[in-house]
JSON list of C-alpha atoms in Angstrom, two decimals:
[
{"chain": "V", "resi": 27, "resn": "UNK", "atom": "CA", "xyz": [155.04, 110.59, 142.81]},
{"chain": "V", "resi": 28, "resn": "UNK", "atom": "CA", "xyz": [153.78, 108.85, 146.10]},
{"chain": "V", "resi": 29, "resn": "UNK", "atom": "CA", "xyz": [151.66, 110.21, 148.65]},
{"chain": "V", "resi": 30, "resn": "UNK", "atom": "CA", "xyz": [151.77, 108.53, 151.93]},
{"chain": "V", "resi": 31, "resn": "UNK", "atom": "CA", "xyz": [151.27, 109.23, 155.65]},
{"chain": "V", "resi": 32, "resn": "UNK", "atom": "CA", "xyz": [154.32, 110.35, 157.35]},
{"chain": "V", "resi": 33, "resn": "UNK", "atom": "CA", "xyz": [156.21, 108.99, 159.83]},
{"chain": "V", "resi": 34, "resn": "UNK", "atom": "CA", "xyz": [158.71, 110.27, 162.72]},
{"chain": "V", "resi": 35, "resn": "UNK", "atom": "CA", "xyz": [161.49, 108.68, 160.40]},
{"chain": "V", "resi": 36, "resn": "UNK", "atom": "CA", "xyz": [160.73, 111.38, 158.09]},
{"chain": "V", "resi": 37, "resn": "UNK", "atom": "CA", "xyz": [161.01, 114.57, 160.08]},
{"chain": "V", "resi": 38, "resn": "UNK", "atom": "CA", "xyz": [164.37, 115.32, 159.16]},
{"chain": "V", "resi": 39, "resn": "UNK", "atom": "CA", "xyz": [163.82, 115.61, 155.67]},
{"chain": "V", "resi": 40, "resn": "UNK", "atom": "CA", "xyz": [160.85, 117.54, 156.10]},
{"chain": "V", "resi": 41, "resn": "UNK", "atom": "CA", "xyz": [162.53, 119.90, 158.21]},
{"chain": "V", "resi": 42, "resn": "UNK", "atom": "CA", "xyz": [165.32, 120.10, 155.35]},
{"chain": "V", "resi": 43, "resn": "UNK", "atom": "CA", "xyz": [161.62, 120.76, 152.66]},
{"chain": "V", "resi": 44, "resn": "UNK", "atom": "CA", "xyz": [160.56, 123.31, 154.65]},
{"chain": "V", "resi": 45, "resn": "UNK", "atom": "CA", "xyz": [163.92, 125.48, 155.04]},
{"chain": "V", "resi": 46, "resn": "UNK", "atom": "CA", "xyz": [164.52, 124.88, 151.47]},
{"chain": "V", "resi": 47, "resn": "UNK", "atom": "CA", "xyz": [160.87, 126.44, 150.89]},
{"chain": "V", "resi": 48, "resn": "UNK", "atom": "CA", "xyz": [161.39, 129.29, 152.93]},
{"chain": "V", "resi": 49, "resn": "UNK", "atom": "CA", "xyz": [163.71, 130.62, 150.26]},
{"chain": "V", "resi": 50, "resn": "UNK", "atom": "CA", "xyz": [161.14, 130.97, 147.93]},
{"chain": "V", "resi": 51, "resn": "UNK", "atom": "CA", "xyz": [158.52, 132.42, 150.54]},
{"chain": "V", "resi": 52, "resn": "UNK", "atom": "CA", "xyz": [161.48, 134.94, 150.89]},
{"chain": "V", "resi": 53, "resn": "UNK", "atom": "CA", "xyz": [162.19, 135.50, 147.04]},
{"chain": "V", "resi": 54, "resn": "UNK", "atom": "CA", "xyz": [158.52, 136.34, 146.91]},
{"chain": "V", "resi": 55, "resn": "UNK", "atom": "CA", "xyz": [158.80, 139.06, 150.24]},
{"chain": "V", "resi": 56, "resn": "UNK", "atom": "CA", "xyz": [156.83, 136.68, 151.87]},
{"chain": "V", "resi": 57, "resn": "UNK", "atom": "CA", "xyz": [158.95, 135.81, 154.96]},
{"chain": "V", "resi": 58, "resn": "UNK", "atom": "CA", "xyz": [162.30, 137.18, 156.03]},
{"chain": "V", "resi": 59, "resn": "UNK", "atom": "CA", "xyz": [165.13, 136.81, 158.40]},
{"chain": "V", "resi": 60, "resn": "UNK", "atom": "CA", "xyz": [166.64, 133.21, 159.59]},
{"chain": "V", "resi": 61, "resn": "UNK", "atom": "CA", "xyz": [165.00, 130.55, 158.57]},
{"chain": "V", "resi": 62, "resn": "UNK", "atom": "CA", "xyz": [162.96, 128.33, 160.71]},
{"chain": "V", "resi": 63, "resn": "UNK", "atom": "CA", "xyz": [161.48, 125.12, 160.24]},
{"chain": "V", "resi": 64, "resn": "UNK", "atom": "CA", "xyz": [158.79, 123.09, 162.53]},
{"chain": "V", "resi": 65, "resn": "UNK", "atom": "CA", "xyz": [159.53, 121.38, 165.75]},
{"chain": "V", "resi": 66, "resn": "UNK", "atom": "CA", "xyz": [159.08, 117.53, 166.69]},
{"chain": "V", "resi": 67, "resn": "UNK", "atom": "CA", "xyz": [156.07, 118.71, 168.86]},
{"chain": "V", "resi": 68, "resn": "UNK", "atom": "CA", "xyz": [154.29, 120.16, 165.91]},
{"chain": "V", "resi": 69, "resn": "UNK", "atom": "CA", "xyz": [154.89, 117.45, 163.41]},
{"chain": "V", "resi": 70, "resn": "UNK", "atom": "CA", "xyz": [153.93, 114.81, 166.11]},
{"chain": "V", "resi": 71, "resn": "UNK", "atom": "CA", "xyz": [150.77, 117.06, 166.52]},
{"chain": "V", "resi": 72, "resn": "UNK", "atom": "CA", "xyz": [149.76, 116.70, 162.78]},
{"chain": "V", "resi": 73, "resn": "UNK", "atom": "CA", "xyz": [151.11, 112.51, 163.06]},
{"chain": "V", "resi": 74, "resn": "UNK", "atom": "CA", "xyz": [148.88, 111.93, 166.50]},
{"chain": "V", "resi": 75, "resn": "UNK", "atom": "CA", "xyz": [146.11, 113.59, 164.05]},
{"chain": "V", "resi": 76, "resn": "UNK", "atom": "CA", "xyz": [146.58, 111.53, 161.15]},
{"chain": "V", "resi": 77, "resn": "UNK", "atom": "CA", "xyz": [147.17, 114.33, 159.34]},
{"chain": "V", "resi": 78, "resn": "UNK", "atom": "CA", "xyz": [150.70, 114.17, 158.01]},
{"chain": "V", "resi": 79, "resn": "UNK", "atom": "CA", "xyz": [150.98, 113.35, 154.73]},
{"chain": "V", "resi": 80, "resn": "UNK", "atom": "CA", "xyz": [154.27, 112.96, 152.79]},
{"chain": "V", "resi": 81, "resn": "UNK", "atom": "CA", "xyz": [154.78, 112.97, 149.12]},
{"chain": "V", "resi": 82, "resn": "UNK", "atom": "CA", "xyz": [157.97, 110.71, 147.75]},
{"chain": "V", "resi": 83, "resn": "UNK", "atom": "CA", "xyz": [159.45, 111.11, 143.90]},
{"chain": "V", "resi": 84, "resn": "UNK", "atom": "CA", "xyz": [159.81, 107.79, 142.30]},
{"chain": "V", "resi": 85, "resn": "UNK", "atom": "CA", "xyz": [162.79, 106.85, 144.78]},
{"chain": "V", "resi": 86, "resn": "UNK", "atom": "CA", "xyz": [161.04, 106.94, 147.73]},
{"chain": "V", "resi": 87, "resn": "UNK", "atom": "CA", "xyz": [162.74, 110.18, 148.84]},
{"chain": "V", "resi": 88, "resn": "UNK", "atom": "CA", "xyz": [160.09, 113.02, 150.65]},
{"chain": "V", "resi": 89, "resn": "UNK", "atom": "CA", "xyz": [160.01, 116.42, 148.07]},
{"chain": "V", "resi": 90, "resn": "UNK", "atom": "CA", "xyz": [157.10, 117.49, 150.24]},
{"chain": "V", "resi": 91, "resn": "UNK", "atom": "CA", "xyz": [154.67, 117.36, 152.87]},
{"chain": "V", "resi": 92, "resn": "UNK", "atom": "CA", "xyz": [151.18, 119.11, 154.49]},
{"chain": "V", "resi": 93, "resn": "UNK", "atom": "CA", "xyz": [150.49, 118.86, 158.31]},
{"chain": "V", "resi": 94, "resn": "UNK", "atom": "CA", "xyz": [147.46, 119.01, 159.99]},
{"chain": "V", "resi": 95, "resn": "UNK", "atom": "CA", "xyz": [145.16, 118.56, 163.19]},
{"chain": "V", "resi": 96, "resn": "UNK", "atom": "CA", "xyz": [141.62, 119.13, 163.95]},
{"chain": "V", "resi": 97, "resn": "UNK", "atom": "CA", "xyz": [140.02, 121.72, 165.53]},
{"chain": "V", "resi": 98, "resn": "UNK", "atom": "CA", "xyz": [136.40, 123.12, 166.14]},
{"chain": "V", "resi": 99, "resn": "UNK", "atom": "CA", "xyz": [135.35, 120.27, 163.32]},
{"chain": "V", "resi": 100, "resn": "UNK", "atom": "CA", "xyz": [137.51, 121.22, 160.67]},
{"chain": "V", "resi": 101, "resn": "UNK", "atom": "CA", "xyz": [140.88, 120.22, 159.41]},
{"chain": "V", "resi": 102, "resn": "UNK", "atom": "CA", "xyz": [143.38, 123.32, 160.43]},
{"chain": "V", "resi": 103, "resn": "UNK", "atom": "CA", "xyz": [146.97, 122.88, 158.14]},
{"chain": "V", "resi": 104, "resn": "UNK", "atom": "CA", "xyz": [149.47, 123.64, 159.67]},
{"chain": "V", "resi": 105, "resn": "UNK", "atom": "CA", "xyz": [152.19, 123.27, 157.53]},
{"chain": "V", "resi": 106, "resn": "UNK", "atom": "CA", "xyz": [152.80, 122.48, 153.78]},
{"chain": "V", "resi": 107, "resn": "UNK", "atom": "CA", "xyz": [155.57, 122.76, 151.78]},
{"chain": "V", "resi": 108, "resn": "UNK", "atom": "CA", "xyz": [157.47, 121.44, 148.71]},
{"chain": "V", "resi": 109, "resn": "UNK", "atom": "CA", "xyz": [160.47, 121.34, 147.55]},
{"chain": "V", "resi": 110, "resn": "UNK", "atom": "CA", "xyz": [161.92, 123.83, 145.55]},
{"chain": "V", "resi": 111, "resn": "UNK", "atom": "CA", "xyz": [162.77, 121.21, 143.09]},
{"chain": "V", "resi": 112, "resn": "UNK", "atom": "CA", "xyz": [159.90, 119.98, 142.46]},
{"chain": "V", "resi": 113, "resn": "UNK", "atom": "CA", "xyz": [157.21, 123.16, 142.91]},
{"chain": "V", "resi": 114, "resn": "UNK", "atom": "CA", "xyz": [154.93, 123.66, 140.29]},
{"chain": "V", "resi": 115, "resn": "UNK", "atom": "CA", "xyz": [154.75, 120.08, 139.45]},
{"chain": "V", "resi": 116, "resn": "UNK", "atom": "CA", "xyz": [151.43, 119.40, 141.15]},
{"chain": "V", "resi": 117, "resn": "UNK", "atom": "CA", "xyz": [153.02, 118.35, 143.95]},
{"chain": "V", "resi": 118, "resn": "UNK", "atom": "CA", "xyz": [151.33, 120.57, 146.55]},
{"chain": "V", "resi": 119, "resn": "UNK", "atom": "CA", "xyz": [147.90, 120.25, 144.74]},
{"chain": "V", "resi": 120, "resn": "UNK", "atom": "CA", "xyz": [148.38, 116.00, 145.33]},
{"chain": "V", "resi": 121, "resn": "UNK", "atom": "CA", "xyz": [149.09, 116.53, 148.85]},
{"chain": "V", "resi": 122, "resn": "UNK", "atom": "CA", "xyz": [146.16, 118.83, 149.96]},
{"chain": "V", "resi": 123, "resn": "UNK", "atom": "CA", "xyz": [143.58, 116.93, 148.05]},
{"chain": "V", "resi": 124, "resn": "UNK", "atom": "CA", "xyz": [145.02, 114.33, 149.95]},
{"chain": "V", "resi": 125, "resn": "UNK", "atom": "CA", "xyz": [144.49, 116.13, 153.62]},
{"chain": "V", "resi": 126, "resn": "UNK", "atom": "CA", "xyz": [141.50, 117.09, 152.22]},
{"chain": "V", "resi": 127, "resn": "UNK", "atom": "CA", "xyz": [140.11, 113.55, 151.38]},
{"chain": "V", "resi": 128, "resn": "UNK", "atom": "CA", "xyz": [141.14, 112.29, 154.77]},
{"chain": "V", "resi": 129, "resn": "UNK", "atom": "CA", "xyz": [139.14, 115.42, 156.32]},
{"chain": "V", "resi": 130, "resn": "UNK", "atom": "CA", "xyz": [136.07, 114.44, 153.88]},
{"chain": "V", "resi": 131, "resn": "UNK", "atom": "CA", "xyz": [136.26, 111.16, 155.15]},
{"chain": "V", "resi": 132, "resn": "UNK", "atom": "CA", "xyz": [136.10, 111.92, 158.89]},
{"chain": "V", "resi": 133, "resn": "UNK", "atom": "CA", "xyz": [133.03, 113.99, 158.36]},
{"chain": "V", "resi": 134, "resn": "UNK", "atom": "CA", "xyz": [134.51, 117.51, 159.10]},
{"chain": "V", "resi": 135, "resn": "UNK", "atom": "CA", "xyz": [133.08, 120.55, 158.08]},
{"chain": "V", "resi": 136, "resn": "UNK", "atom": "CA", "xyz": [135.62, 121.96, 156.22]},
{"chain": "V", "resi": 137, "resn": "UNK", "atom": "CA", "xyz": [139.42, 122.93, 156.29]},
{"chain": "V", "resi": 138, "resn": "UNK", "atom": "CA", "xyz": [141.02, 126.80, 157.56]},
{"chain": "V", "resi": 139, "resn": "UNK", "atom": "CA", "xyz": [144.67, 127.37, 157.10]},
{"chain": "V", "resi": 140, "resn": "UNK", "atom": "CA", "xyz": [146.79, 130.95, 157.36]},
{"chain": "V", "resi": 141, "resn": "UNK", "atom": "CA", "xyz": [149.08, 131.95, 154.83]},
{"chain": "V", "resi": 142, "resn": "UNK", "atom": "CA", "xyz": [150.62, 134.61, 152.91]},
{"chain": "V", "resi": 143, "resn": "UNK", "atom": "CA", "xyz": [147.82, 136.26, 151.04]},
{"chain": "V", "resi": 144, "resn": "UNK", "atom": "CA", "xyz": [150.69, 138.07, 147.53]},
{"chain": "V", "resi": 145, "resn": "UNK", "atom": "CA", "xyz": [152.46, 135.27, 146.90]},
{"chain": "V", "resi": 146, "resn": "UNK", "atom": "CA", "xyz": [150.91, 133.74, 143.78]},
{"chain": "V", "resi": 147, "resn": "UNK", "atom": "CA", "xyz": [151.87, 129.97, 145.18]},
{"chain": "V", "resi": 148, "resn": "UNK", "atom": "CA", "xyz": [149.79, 131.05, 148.38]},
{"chain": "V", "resi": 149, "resn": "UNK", "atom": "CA", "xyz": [146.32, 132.53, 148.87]},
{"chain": "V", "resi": 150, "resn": "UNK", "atom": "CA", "xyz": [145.67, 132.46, 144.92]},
{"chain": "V", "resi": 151, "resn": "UNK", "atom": "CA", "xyz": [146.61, 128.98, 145.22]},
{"chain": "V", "resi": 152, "resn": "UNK", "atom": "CA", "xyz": [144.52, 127.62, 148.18]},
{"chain": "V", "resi": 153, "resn": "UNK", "atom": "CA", "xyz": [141.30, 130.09, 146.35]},
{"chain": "V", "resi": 154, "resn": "UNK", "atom": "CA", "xyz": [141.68, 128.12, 143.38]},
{"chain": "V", "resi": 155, "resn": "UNK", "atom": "CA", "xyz": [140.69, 125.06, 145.29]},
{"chain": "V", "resi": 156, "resn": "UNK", "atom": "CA", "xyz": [137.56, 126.47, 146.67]},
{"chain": "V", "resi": 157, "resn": "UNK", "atom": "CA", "xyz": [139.01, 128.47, 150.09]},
{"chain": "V", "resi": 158, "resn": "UNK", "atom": "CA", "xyz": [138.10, 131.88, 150.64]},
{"chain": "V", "resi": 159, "resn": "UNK", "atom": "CA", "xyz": [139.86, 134.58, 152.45]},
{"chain": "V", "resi": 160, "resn": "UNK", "atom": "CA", "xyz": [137.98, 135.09, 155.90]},
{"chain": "V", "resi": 161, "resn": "UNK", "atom": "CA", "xyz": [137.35, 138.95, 157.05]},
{"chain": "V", "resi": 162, "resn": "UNK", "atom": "CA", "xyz": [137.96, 139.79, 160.61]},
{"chain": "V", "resi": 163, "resn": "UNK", "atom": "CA", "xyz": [134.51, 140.27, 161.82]},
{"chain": "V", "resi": 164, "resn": "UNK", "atom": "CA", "xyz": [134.68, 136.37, 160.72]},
{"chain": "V", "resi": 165, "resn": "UNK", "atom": "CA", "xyz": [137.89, 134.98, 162.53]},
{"chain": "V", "resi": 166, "resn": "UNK", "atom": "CA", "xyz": [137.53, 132.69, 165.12]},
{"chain": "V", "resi": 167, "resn": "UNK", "atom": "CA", "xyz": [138.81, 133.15, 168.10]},
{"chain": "V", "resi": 168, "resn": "UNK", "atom": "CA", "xyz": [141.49, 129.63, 167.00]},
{"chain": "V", "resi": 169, "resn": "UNK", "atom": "CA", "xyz": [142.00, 131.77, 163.71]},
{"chain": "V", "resi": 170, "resn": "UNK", "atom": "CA", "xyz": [142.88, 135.55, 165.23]},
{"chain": "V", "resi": 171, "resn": "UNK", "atom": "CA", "xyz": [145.44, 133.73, 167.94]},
{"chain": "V", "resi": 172, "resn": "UNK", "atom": "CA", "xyz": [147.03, 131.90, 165.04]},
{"chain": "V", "resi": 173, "resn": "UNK", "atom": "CA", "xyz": [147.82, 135.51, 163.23]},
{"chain": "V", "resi": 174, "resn": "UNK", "atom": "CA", "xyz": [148.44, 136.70, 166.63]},
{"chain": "V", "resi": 175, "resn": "UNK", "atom": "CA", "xyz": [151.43, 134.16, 166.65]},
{"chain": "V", "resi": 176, "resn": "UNK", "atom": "CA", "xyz": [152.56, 134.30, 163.56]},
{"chain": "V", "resi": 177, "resn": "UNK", "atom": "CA", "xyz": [153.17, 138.32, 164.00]},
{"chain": "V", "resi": 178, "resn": "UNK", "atom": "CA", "xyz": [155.19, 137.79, 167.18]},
{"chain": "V", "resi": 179, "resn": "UNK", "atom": "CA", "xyz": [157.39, 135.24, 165.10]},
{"chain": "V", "resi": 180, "resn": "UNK", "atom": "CA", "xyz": [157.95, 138.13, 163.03]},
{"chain": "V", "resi": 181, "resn": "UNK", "atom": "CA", "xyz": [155.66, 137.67, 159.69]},
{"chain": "V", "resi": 182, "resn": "UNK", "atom": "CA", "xyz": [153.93, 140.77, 158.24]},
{"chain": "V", "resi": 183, "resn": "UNK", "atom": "CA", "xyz": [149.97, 140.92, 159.75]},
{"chain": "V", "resi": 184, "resn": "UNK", "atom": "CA", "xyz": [149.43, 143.04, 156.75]},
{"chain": "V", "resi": 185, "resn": "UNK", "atom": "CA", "xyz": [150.90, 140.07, 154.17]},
{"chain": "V", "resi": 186, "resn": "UNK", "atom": "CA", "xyz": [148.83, 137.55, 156.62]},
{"chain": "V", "resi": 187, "resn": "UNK", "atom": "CA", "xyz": [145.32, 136.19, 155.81]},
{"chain": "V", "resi": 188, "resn": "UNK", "atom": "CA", "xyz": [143.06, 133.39, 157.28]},
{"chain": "V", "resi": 189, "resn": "UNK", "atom": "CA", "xyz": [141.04, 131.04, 154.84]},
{"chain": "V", "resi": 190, "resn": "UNK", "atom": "CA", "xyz": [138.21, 128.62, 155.10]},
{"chain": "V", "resi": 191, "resn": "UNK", "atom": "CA", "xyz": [137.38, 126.23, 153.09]},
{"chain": "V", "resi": 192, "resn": "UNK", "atom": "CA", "xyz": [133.29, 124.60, 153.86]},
{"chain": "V", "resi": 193, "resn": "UNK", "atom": "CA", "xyz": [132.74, 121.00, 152.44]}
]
C-alpha cells in the first residue's frame, strides 16, 4: 500500500470509495437513505489545504482516502473512507497517521472530526488513537454547526458525536 497526496485526477474514484463505504455505514445503522458522496468543492477544499491524502494498493489504484482543512489551529477531517475491500487492513489507520503527521508538522494543535459514535469502525476507532468524544458544554461553535449540518442532511444527532484529538 501507498499513501500519497491526492490529486483532482483522483476524485472520481474517491467518489466511487466513498459510496461503496456508505454501505457499510448503513449495514452498521449508521447512515440511511440514498447514498451521497462529496462534491468537487469539498475535495478541492481538503487539496487547496494539503490535506488530501490517497492510499493506492500495489497497482496504483485509490482503495481509500481522508480529507481535511484547517480551522481554529487544528486539522478538521472531513472525510475518510476505505474501501470495502480492503477495510480492516490498516488501511484507514495509514491514512490518518498520515493527516495527522502533516498536521504535526505544521504546528497545529490538534485534530477534531464528527462521526458516528456505535459503529465499532467509528468513534471506538478514532478513541483508540488518542481522540476523545467532546461534550456539548465543549463544542465549538465550528463543531455544533457541523452536527447542525449533518442533521439537516438527514444523519441521526443522537448517533452523532464530535471528537478532539490535542497534540
Amino acid at each position: 500500500m501507498l499513501i500519497r497526496p491526492a490529486t483532482t485526477a483522483d476524485f472520481d474514484a474517491l467518489r466511487a470509495i466513498e459510496l461503496a463505504a456508505f454501505e457499510t455505514l448503513r449495514a452498521a445503522g449508521a447512515v440511511s437513505g440514498v447514498p451521497s458522496a462529496s462534491s468537487d468543492q469539498q475535495l478541492e477544499r481538503y487539496l487547496d489545504h494539503g490535506l488530501l491524502e490517497v492510499a493506492c494498493n500495489h497497482s496504483g489504484d485509490p482503495i481509500g482516502f481522508c480529507g481535511g482543512y484547517i480551522a481554529e489551529r487544528l486539522l478538521h477531517i472531513g472525510e475518510m473512507d476505505v474501501h470495502p475491500n480492503w477495510q480492516r487492513q490498516g488501511v484507514g489507520r495509514a491514512l490518518l497517521t498520515a493527516s495527522l503527521d502533516k498536521a504535526r508538522a505544521q504546528r497545529l494543535d490538534g485534530a477534531t472530526l464528527t462521526t458516528d459514535r456505535f459503529a465499532p469502525f467509528n468513534a471506538p476507532f478514532y478513541a483508540g488513537i488518542g481522540f476523545r468524544p467532546l461534550a456539548d458544554r465543549e463544542l465549538p461553535s465550528r463543531l455544533r454547526a457541523i452536527l447542525d449540518e449533518e442533521a439537516k442532511i438527514g444523519l441521526d444527532p443522537a448517533r452523532r458525536v464530535a471528537m478532539m484529538l490535542r497534540f
